[in-house]
Amino acid sequence: MYRTHNNGALRLQNIGETVTLSGWVQKTRNKGFMVWVDLRDRYGITQLIFDEERSSKEAMTMASELGREYVIQVTGTVIERESKNPNIATGDIELLVSELQVLNSSLTPPFTIEDDTDGGEDLRMKYRYLDIRRKPVRQNLIFRHKVAMAVRNYLSAKNFVEIETPYLIKSTPEGARDFVVPSRMNAGQFYALPQSPQTFKQLLMVGGMDKYFQIVKCFRDEDLRADRQPEFTQIDCEMAFVEQEDILQAFEGLTRHLLKEINGVEIGAFPRMTYDEAMKKYGNDKPDIRFGMEFGELNEVAQHKDFNVFNQAELVVGIAVPGGNQFTRKEIDELTEWVKRPQVGALGMVYCRYNDDGSLKSSVDKFYDQNDLIQWAKQTGAVPGDLICVLSGDTAKVRSQLSALRMELAQRMGLRKPTVFAPLWVVDFPLLEWDEDTKRYHAMHHPFTSPKPGQMELLKTHPGEVKANAYDLVLNGNEIGGGSIRIHDKEIQSKMFDYLGFTPQEAKAQFGFLMDAFQYGAPPHGGIAFGLDRLVAILGGQETIRDFIAFPKNNAGRDVMIDAPATIHQEQLNELHLKLNLSEN
Amino acid sequence: MYRTHNNGALRLQNIGETVTLSGWVQKTRNKGFMVWVDLRDRYGITQLIFDEERSSKEAMTMASELGREYVIQVTGTVIERESKNPNIATGDIELLVSELQVLNSSLTPPFTIEDDTDGGEDLRMKYRYLDIRRKPVRQNLIFRHKVAMAVRNYLSAKNFVEIETPYLIKSTPEGARDFVVPSRMNAGQFYALPQSPQTFKQLLMVGGMDKYFQIVKCFRDEDLRADRQPEFTQIDCEMAFVEQEDILQAFEGLTRHLLKEINGVEIGAFPRMTYDEAMKKYGNDKPDIRFGMEFGELNEVAQHKDFNVFNQAELVVGIAVPGGNQFTRKEIDELTEWVKRPQVGALGMVYCRYNDDGSLKSSVDKFYDQNDLIQWAKQTGAVPGDLICVLSGDTAKVRSQLSALRMELAQRMGLRKPTVFAPLWVVDFPLLEWDEDTKRYHAMHHPFTSPKPGQMELLKTHPGEVKANAYDLVLNGNEIGGGSIRIHDKEIQSKMFDYLGFTPQEAKAQFGFLMDAFQYGAPPHGGIAFGLDRLVAILGGQETIRDFIAFPKNNAGRDVMIDAPATIHQEQLNELHLKLNLSEN
């Protein structure tokens, strides 16, 4: 047996016991007549002590030669520590070692195995197995496990059944790009890895399974944006015989349970907001409502003067930055430069100081007097001491720009507190969105999303205005879940495919099995999917999902530790009926 | 709201309540003045009643027009049933319907949605969503969920952490064939889907995660034998600072827990048997020990006469079939034909009847007298009333043939009782097995398996005799789990690769990251993996894994429901830097 206890277990009551421990050498201190070793494992650190009087000469010698990250096994007696360490759970005791065995030596690790390591991102990823020895990474992985268990036990208790759906499925050009898997046994044919189990969970509803969930890997071959992974994990859920309200209640329950169980935070009924309202108030369909700075639209109060920039704009909109009047001119100039960065894309920023004496001073005083500016304050909710920041231009663009500014200011001002949780349902999403590239409307969610009752007619006349039975769950400015009530009527589904530009042949080839299934008594149904990676990161008070994934890939989709993807043997290619085609496309 | 109750919920105490139900029409009976409908959902069946006096004319008409598998919603009053049905949980009541709404119609399903359906395997797979509406399939899927939850909760309570390992990894030619995934962003390179998370779980041990598990999909591109799936689910486990005994204890605990929790069966310490003993006694490394018929080797008592078939055989071995003397001559001839089928491959079968009067009568009486035959009985443990069946030939082949006969007889005689559970550890597997094709030894388990202590030297002189720290857990004649203590020393691992014929370059290219990791303080570790599909089937008293998989593939690796794999667009191929190569290989 390699150990009787782990390195986080021993306390004062164990004093006098003979125990065996195993673990990694965190550090050693050698005073000649005495050697201390910090022994580490997943559970904690225990201090070992070797001394001239009480330890064997052999053990003393071996102890003094131990390097960092050596794996050792020791047997000894638990004794009380002279100078206790209140920072660790085992800080009252230490182990007087009688026997020491080196189980494995170690090269000097390429970075320090400490909470704050000196290793950069690239090095940590290449040696991820060493990075995982670090407490913050280890705790994140254990935290993820806890969240997943809490999800499973909650849903299971609510009669949801976790059902595994297949990974080797069929490629559908709709949506993002698929990863495909060539079939050796079916020459020239390919499986695809699922972007989500969407059609299978709908088939399970047709199959009467009524409450389904699955924590499942999904795959998207996208050009990776920051903090996206080609493989990611979803909490995928679907229910039959439900309306939107049933789904919102069920998964608000799950989220509330997680916040309580994992974070100890009790939250009442989640607020709800329509997509239109979220865009108008926050310029964003996933607003962070932990802080204010709601948008105030200024068209009516700013388009009556000679300031052409505003007069020609589709939208003039501002926010009141609390206490922002304290910003220096230099700081405001810097903010203006920030919104003009290509990533944000504003052409400039108008601002207005709201002084403590009630007077207002804007950067466009030439055009606006105090009476005008007080209207600006009214619309944005500014009070004395605030700074009003105003952007103008095309509605969609200016909302997105002002939203970016709002989030940046909140970040700088420390308003995005990781231990404060503000969930929000955003509902009534548009059914369709316009795609500039193809000059066509596309399904905003996916082609199985049902329009709101009575809006099928609008499809013909005002497609952009049709709202869907679609909803997102937003937490702290992140979309953590999204779903919809599905179409369960084959006629409507077929009309929708038609509308989205599928020929009947294409619809049949890609979704024929679903259309077929709908002919045999499909129940009303709907669902939701949560991004587990992001959910876990946010509950853990962080925003980088990579820190909560054991073996993440980098932004080029590579696993730098195992060096994948890689070339394969010519024989494998032959068996798969493939040739490489490395000329320029 | 579509329902206030499900169709398994209503009881006598609900009488008088107004409730709303939704579900599928299982069947209707129409007596003109009265219509009964059996309404089905996942939870059960509730009888609906419509009558001329108490239901509206409109509801009566609609009810009489309902087809099988229509989806309906009804509201009505719970009343006591006149003739109760004790076979269903809701059999005391029925629902007198006041309102009926058809939520969806249905075509006539291609097979009956009954416990015993008239649909053949192919049809059921094509319409799997309808097959899932059948109670036996539905119950299997719910059963699978229960088993998976029990596994997770047990291991989680024992401090195991479920950690997700990546699906897009690297192809390694060792072992079975990989499914590969072409990389669009890395031209000419491929990911591979994991055959198991083997190397990642070992890296997690190097990373100090100490107790890991994961219920995870694995992939093997094999020519499919019956009841094998290209994608299958593993309960994958690994522990650090353990010896073989620790692993056996830990997972015997898990299995015992499942048998108790899921099947209500309490089982004490699991028996253990070496691989050599299992082969000698049962001709099989996964013996079904729910019944006897242990092998009796007959070389010493059968090779002293003129029967050349036996004299030239490497092994003469028999089993005593309990009560087998009752078999007619025709039945015995049929058994002889059975062992001569190409799938079994015996050249013939010698038998010996043990009569109730103590006399023995064999099919080779020309060569053997009563004194000889009584020795056969002694070696095989036969008693009067039994039939001794004897095969002879090459040891490995004849063991396999007699094992097949033993299992076939047990099946025919009803000895393989699905509600009796007989777990068994088979230990001390050989490290290597000889491969006739390549004329080389290969790792029997995988190249990371450690030899038994002190046997490294044997590798050079008698490689076939080296035993490994490898073990299988067998349940009712099925291998449900297998694992080993791994090599954690880089020198030994590198010797092992060398021995298995890897050049240092190949070893580095394929497993360099693991060899690297072993340089930084790898702890002693080992693990096990259970096949969840088979485990669930056996606990469920069945042996066909397909019945416990929601959407299985057929023997050609196809999903006949969604018709995958399928061709992909030329544009996709171009993006993946691939061309089809459909000429003969």
Coordinates of C-alpha atoms in Angstrom, one line a residue, chain B residues 107-436:
Chain B
L107 CA -49.8 7.9 -40.3
T108 CA -50.4 4.2 -39.5
P109 CA -47.0 3.2 -38.0
P110 CA -45.0 0.6 -39.9
F111 CA -45.1 -1.8 -36.9
T112 CA -47.2 -2.1 -33.8
I113 CA -46.2 0.0 -30.8
E114 CA -46.6 -3.0 -28.4
D115 CA -44.3 -4.8 -26.0
D116 CA -44.1 -7.6 -28.6
T117 CA -44.0 -5.8 -31.9
D118 CA -44.6 -7.3 -35.3
G119 CA -41.7 -5.2 -36.6
G120 CA -38.4 -6.8 -37.7
E121 CA -35.0 -5.5 -36.7
D122 CA -34.4 -3.6 -39.9
L123 CA -37.8 -1.8 -39.7
R124 CA -37.4 -1.0 -36.1
M125 CA -34.0 0.5 -36.7
K126 CA -35.2 2.6 -39.6
Y127 CA -38.0 4.0 -37.4
R128 CA -36.1 3.9 -34.2
Y129 CA -38.1 6.9 -32.9
L130 CA -41.2 4.7 -33.0
D131 CA -39.4 1.7 -31.6
I132 CA -38.5 3.9 -28.6
R133 CA -42.2 4.4 -27.9
R134 CA -42.3 0.7 -27.0
K135 CA -42.1 0.0 -23.3
P136 CA -39.2 -2.5 -23.5
V137 CA -36.9 -0.1 -25.4
R138 CA -38.0 2.9 -23.3
Q139 CA -37.3 0.9 -20.1
N140 CA -33.9 -0.1 -21.3
L141 CA -32.9 3.5 -21.9
I142 CA -34.2 4.6 -18.5
F143 CA -32.4 1.6 -17.0
R144 CA -29.1 2.7 -18.7
H145 CA -29.5 6.2 -17.2
K146 CA -30.0 4.7 -13.7
V147 CA -26.9 2.6 -14.0
A148 CA -24.8 5.6 -15.2
M149 CA -26.1 7.7 -12.4
A150 CA -25.3 5.0 -9.9
V151 CA -21.8 4.7 -11.2
R152 CA -21.3 8.5 -11.1
N153 CA -22.7 9.0 -7.7
Y154 CA -20.7 6.0 -6.2
L155 CA -17.4 7.1 -7.7
S156 CA -18.0 10.7 -6.9
A157 CA -18.6 9.9 -3.3
K158 CA -15.3 8.0 -3.3
N159 CA -13.5 11.1 -4.3
F160 CA -13.1 10.2 -8.0
V161 CA -13.3 13.2 -10.3
E162 CA -15.0 13.0 -13.7
I163 CA -12.7 14.8 -16.1
E164 CA -13.5 15.2 -19.8
T165 CA -10.6 14.3 -22.1
P166 CA -10.5 15.5 -25.7
Y167 CA -12.2 13.7 -28.6
L168 CA -10.0 15.3 -31.3
I169 CA -6.7 13.6 -30.6
K170 CA -3.9 11.9 -32.5
S171 CA -3.8 8.7 -34.6
T172 CA -1.7 5.9 -33.2
P173 CA -1.3 2.8 -35.4
E174 CA -1.0 0.5 -32.4
G175 CA -4.1 -1.4 -31.6
A176 CA -7.3 -1.2 -33.6
R177 CA -7.9 1.1 -36.5
D178 CA -8.6 4.8 -35.7
F179 CA -11.4 6.9 -37.1
V180 CA -9.7 10.1 -38.3
V181 CA -10.9 13.6 -38.8
P182 CA -9.3 15.7 -41.5
S183 CA -8.2 19.2 -40.3
R184 CA -9.3 22.1 -42.4
M185 CA -7.0 24.5 -40.7
N186 CA -3.9 22.3 -40.8
A187 CA -3.7 21.0 -44.4
G188 CA -2.8 17.4 -44.8
Q189 CA -3.2 16.7 -41.1
F190 CA -5.7 14.7 -39.2
Y191 CA -7.1 14.3 -35.8
A192 CA -8.1 10.8 -34.6
L193 CA -11.1 9.9 -32.4
P194 CA -10.0 8.2 -29.2
Q195 CA -10.1 4.4 -29.0
S196 CA -10.0 5.1 -25.3
P197 CA -8.7 8.0 -23.2
Q198 CA -5.8 5.8 -22.2
T199 CA -2.9 8.2 -22.6
F200 CA -4.9 11.2 -21.2
K201 CA -5.9 9.4 -18.1
Q202 CA -2.2 8.5 -17.5
L203 CA -1.3 12.1 -18.0
L204 CA -4.0 13.1 -15.4
M205 CA -2.2 10.7 -13.0
V206 CA 1.1 12.5 -13.8
G207 CA -0.9 15.7 -13.2
G208 CA -1.7 14.5 -9.7
M209 CA -5.5 13.9 -10.2
D210 CA -5.1 10.6 -8.4
K211 CA -8.7 9.3 -8.8
Y212 CA -10.2 9.9 -12.2
F213 CA -13.2 8.5 -14.0
Q214 CA -15.2 9.4 -17.1
I215 CA -18.2 7.9 -18.8
V216 CA -17.0 8.5 -22.4
K217 CA -17.6 7.5 -26.0
C218 CA -14.8 5.6 -27.7
F219 CA -14.4 4.8 -31.3
R220 CA -12.9 1.8 -33.2
D221 CA -13.0 1.4 -36.9
E222 CA -13.1 -2.4 -36.9
D223 CA -14.8 -4.8 -39.2
L224 CA -17.9 -5.2 -37.1
R225 CA -18.5 -8.5 -35.5
A226 CA -22.1 -9.2 -34.3
D227 CA -23.1 -6.9 -31.5
R228 CA -20.1 -4.6 -31.8
Q229 CA -20.6 -0.9 -32.4
P230 CA -18.1 1.5 -34.0
E231 CA -18.8 4.0 -31.2
F232 CA -19.3 2.6 -27.7
T233 CA -19.3 3.9 -24.2
Q234 CA -16.7 3.2 -21.5
I235 CA -16.6 3.8 -17.8
D236 CA -12.9 4.8 -17.8
C237 CA -11.1 4.9 -14.5
E238 CA -7.5 5.5 -13.3
M239 CA -5.9 5.8 -9.8
A240 CA -2.4 6.8 -8.7
F241 CA -0.4 5.5 -5.8
V242 CA -2.1 2.1 -6.1
E243 CA -1.1 -1.5 -6.5
Q244 CA -3.2 -4.1 -8.3
E245 CA -5.0 -5.0 -5.0
D246 CA -6.2 -1.4 -4.5
I247 CA -7.7 -1.4 -8.0
L248 CA -9.5 -4.7 -7.5
Q249 CA -10.9 -3.6 -4.2
A250 CA -12.1 -0.2 -5.5
F251 CA -13.9 -1.6 -8.5
E252 CA -15.2 -4.7 -6.9
G253 CA -16.8 -2.2 -4.6
L254 CA -18.4 -0.3 -7.5
T255 CA -19.7 -3.5 -9.1
R256 CA -21.0 -4.8 -5.8
H257 CA -22.8 -1.5 -5.3
L258 CA -24.4 -1.7 -8.7
L259 CA -25.6 -5.2 -8.2
K260 CA -27.2 -4.2 -5.0
E261 CA -28.5 -0.8 -6.0
I262 CA -29.8 -1.8 -9.5
N263 CA -30.5 -5.5 -9.1
G264 CA -31.1 -5.9 -5.4
V265 CA -28.5 -8.7 -5.3
E266 CA -25.9 -8.9 -2.5
I267 CA -22.7 -10.6 -3.4
G268 CA -19.7 -11.2 -1.1
A269 CA -16.0 -11.1 -2.1
F270 CA -15.6 -11.8 -5.8
P271 CA -13.7 -15.1 -6.7
R272 CA -10.4 -14.7 -8.5
M273 CA -8.8 -17.0 -11.0
T274 CA -5.5 -16.7 -12.9
Y275 CA -5.7 -16.5 -16.7
D276 CA -3.9 -19.9 -16.9
E277 CA -6.5 -21.5 -14.6
A278 CA -9.4 -20.0 -16.5
M279 CA -8.0 -21.3 -19.8
K280 CA -7.4 -24.8 -18.3
K281 CA -10.8 -25.1 -16.5
Y282 CA -13.0 -23.3 -19.0
G283 CA -11.0 -22.9 -22.2
N284 CA -11.8 -19.2 -22.0
D285 CA -10.5 -16.1 -20.3
K286 CA -14.1 -14.9 -19.4
P287 CA -15.7 -18.0 -18.0
D288 CA -19.3 -18.1 -17.1
I289 CA -19.2 -19.6 -13.6
R290 CA -23.0 -19.7 -13.0
F291 CA -22.8 -23.4 -13.8
G292 CA -20.2 -26.2 -13.7
M293 CA -19.1 -28.3 -16.6
E294 CA -15.4 -27.6 -15.8
F295 CA -12.9 -29.1 -18.2
G296 CA -11.3 -32.4 -17.4
E297 CA -8.0 -33.0 -19.2
L298 CA -7.8 -36.6 -20.4
N299 CA -4.3 -36.9 -22.0
E300 CA -3.1 -39.2 -19.2
V301 CA -6.1 -41.4 -19.2
A302 CA -6.8 -41.5 -23.0
Q303 CA -3.5 -41.5 -24.7
H304 CA -2.4 -45.1 -23.9
K305 CA -4.6 -47.0 -26.4
D306 CA -4.7 -47.3 -30.1
F307 CA -7.0 -44.4 -30.8
N308 CA -4.8 -42.3 -33.0
V309 CA -7.0 -39.2 -33.0
F310 CA -6.3 -38.8 -29.3
N311 CA -2.8 -40.1 -29.4
Q312 CA -1.8 -37.4 -31.9
A313 CA -3.6 -34.6 -30.1
E314 CA -1.8 -32.0 -28.1
L315 CA -4.8 -32.0 -25.7
V316 CA -7.7 -34.4 -25.1
V317 CA -10.3 -32.7 -22.9
G318 CA -13.9 -33.3 -21.9
I319 CA -16.8 -32.0 -19.9
A320 CA -19.5 -33.8 -18.0
V321 CA -23.0 -32.6 -19.1
P322 CA -25.3 -32.9 -16.1
G323 CA -28.2 -35.2 -17.0
G324 CA -26.9 -35.4 -20.5
N325 CA -27.4 -39.2 -20.7
Q326 CA -31.0 -38.3 -21.4
F327 CA -30.0 -36.9 -24.8
T328 CA -31.1 -39.1 -27.7
R329 CA -28.7 -40.4 -30.3
K330 CA -30.1 -37.9 -32.7
E331 CA -29.5 -35.1 -30.2
I332 CA -25.9 -36.1 -29.7
D333 CA -25.4 -36.4 -33.5
E334 CA -26.8 -32.9 -33.7
L335 CA -24.4 -31.6 -31.1
T336 CA -21.5 -33.3 -33.0
E337 CA -22.6 -31.5 -36.1
W338 CA -22.8 -28.3 -34.1
V339 CA -19.1 -28.5 -33.0
K340 CA -18.1 -29.3 -36.6
R341 CA -19.7 -26.0 -37.9
P342 CA -17.0 -23.7 -39.4
Q343 CA -17.7 -21.2 -36.6
V344 CA -16.6 -23.7 -34.0
G345 CA -14.3 -25.9 -36.2
A346 CA -13.9 -29.2 -34.3
L347 CA -13.2 -32.2 -36.5
G348 CA -15.5 -34.4 -34.5
M349 CA -16.7 -35.2 -30.9
V350 CA -16.3 -38.3 -28.8
Y351 CA -18.9 -38.9 -26.2
C352 CA -19.5 -41.3 -23.4
R353 CA -22.8 -42.0 -21.7
Y354 CA -22.7 -42.6 -18.0
N355 CA -25.7 -44.8 -17.3
D356 CA -27.7 -44.8 -14.1
D357 CA -26.4 -48.4 -13.4
G358 CA -22.9 -47.1 -13.3
S359 CA -21.9 -48.5 -16.7
L360 CA -20.3 -46.4 -19.3
K361 CA -20.9 -46.5 -23.0
S362 CA -18.7 -44.4 -25.3
S363 CA -18.6 -43.8 -29.1
V364 CA -15.0 -45.2 -29.1
D365 CA -15.7 -48.5 -27.2
K366 CA -13.4 -50.2 -29.7
F367 CA -10.5 -48.6 -27.9
Y368 CA -11.5 -48.0 -24.3
D369 CA -12.9 -50.4 -21.7
Q370 CA -14.9 -49.6 -18.6
N371 CA -11.8 -49.1 -16.5
D372 CA -10.6 -46.4 -19.0
L373 CA -13.9 -44.7 -19.1
I374 CA -14.3 -44.5 -15.4
Q375 CA -11.1 -42.5 -15.4
W376 CA -12.7 -40.1 -17.9
A377 CA -15.6 -39.7 -15.6
K378 CA -13.3 -39.1 -12.7
Q379 CA -11.3 -36.4 -14.6
T380 CA -14.5 -34.6 -15.8
G381 CA -16.4 -35.1 -12.5
A382 CA -19.2 -37.0 -14.3
V383 CA -21.7 -38.9 -12.2
P384 CA -24.3 -41.5 -13.4
G385 CA -26.9 -39.8 -15.7
D386 CA -24.3 -37.5 -17.3
L387 CA -22.9 -37.3 -20.8
I388 CA -19.2 -36.8 -21.2
C389 CA -18.3 -34.8 -24.4
V390 CA -14.6 -35.0 -25.4
L391 CA -12.7 -33.0 -28.0
S392 CA -9.1 -33.2 -29.0
G393 CA -6.5 -31.4 -31.0
D394 CA -4.2 -28.3 -30.7
T395 CA -4.5 -27.0 -27.2
A396 CA -5.6 -23.4 -27.9
K397 CA -8.1 -24.5 -30.6
V398 CA -9.6 -27.4 -28.7
R399 CA -10.1 -25.3 -25.6
S400 CA -11.9 -22.7 -27.6
Q401 CA -14.1 -25.3 -29.2
L402 CA -15.0 -27.1 -26.0
S403 CA -15.7 -23.7 -24.4
A404 CA -18.1 -22.9 -27.2
L405 CA -19.8 -26.3 -26.7
R406 CA -20.0 -25.7 -22.9
M407 CA -21.7 -22.3 -23.5
E408 CA -24.1 -23.7 -26.1
L409 CA -25.1 -26.6 -23.8
A410 CA -25.6 -24.2 -20.9
Q411 CA -27.8 -22.0 -23.1
R412 CA -29.9 -24.9 -24.3
M413 CA -30.3 -26.3 -20.8
G414 CA -31.3 -22.9 -19.3
L415 CA -28.3 -22.6 -17.1
R416 CA -27.5 -19.1 -18.1
K417 CA -30.0 -17.5 -15.8
P418 CA -30.3 -13.7 -16.4
T419 CA -31.2 -12.9 -12.8
V420 CA -28.2 -14.8 -11.3
F421 CA -25.0 -12.8 -11.2
A422 CA -21.6 -14.5 -11.0
P423 CA -18.7 -12.0 -11.1
L424 CA -15.1 -13.2 -11.3
W425 CA -11.7 -11.5 -11.4
V426 CA -9.4 -13.1 -14.0
V427 CA -5.8 -12.0 -13.1
D428 CA -2.2 -12.6 -14.2
F429 CA -2.9 -12.2 -17.9
P430 CA 0.1 -12.8 -20.2
L431 CA 1.9 -9.5 -21.1
L432 CA 2.3 -10.5 -24.8
E433 CA 0.5 -12.5 -27.3
W434 CA 2.0 -14.0 -30.5
D435 CA 0.6 -12.6 -33.7
E436 CA 0.7 -15.1 -36.6

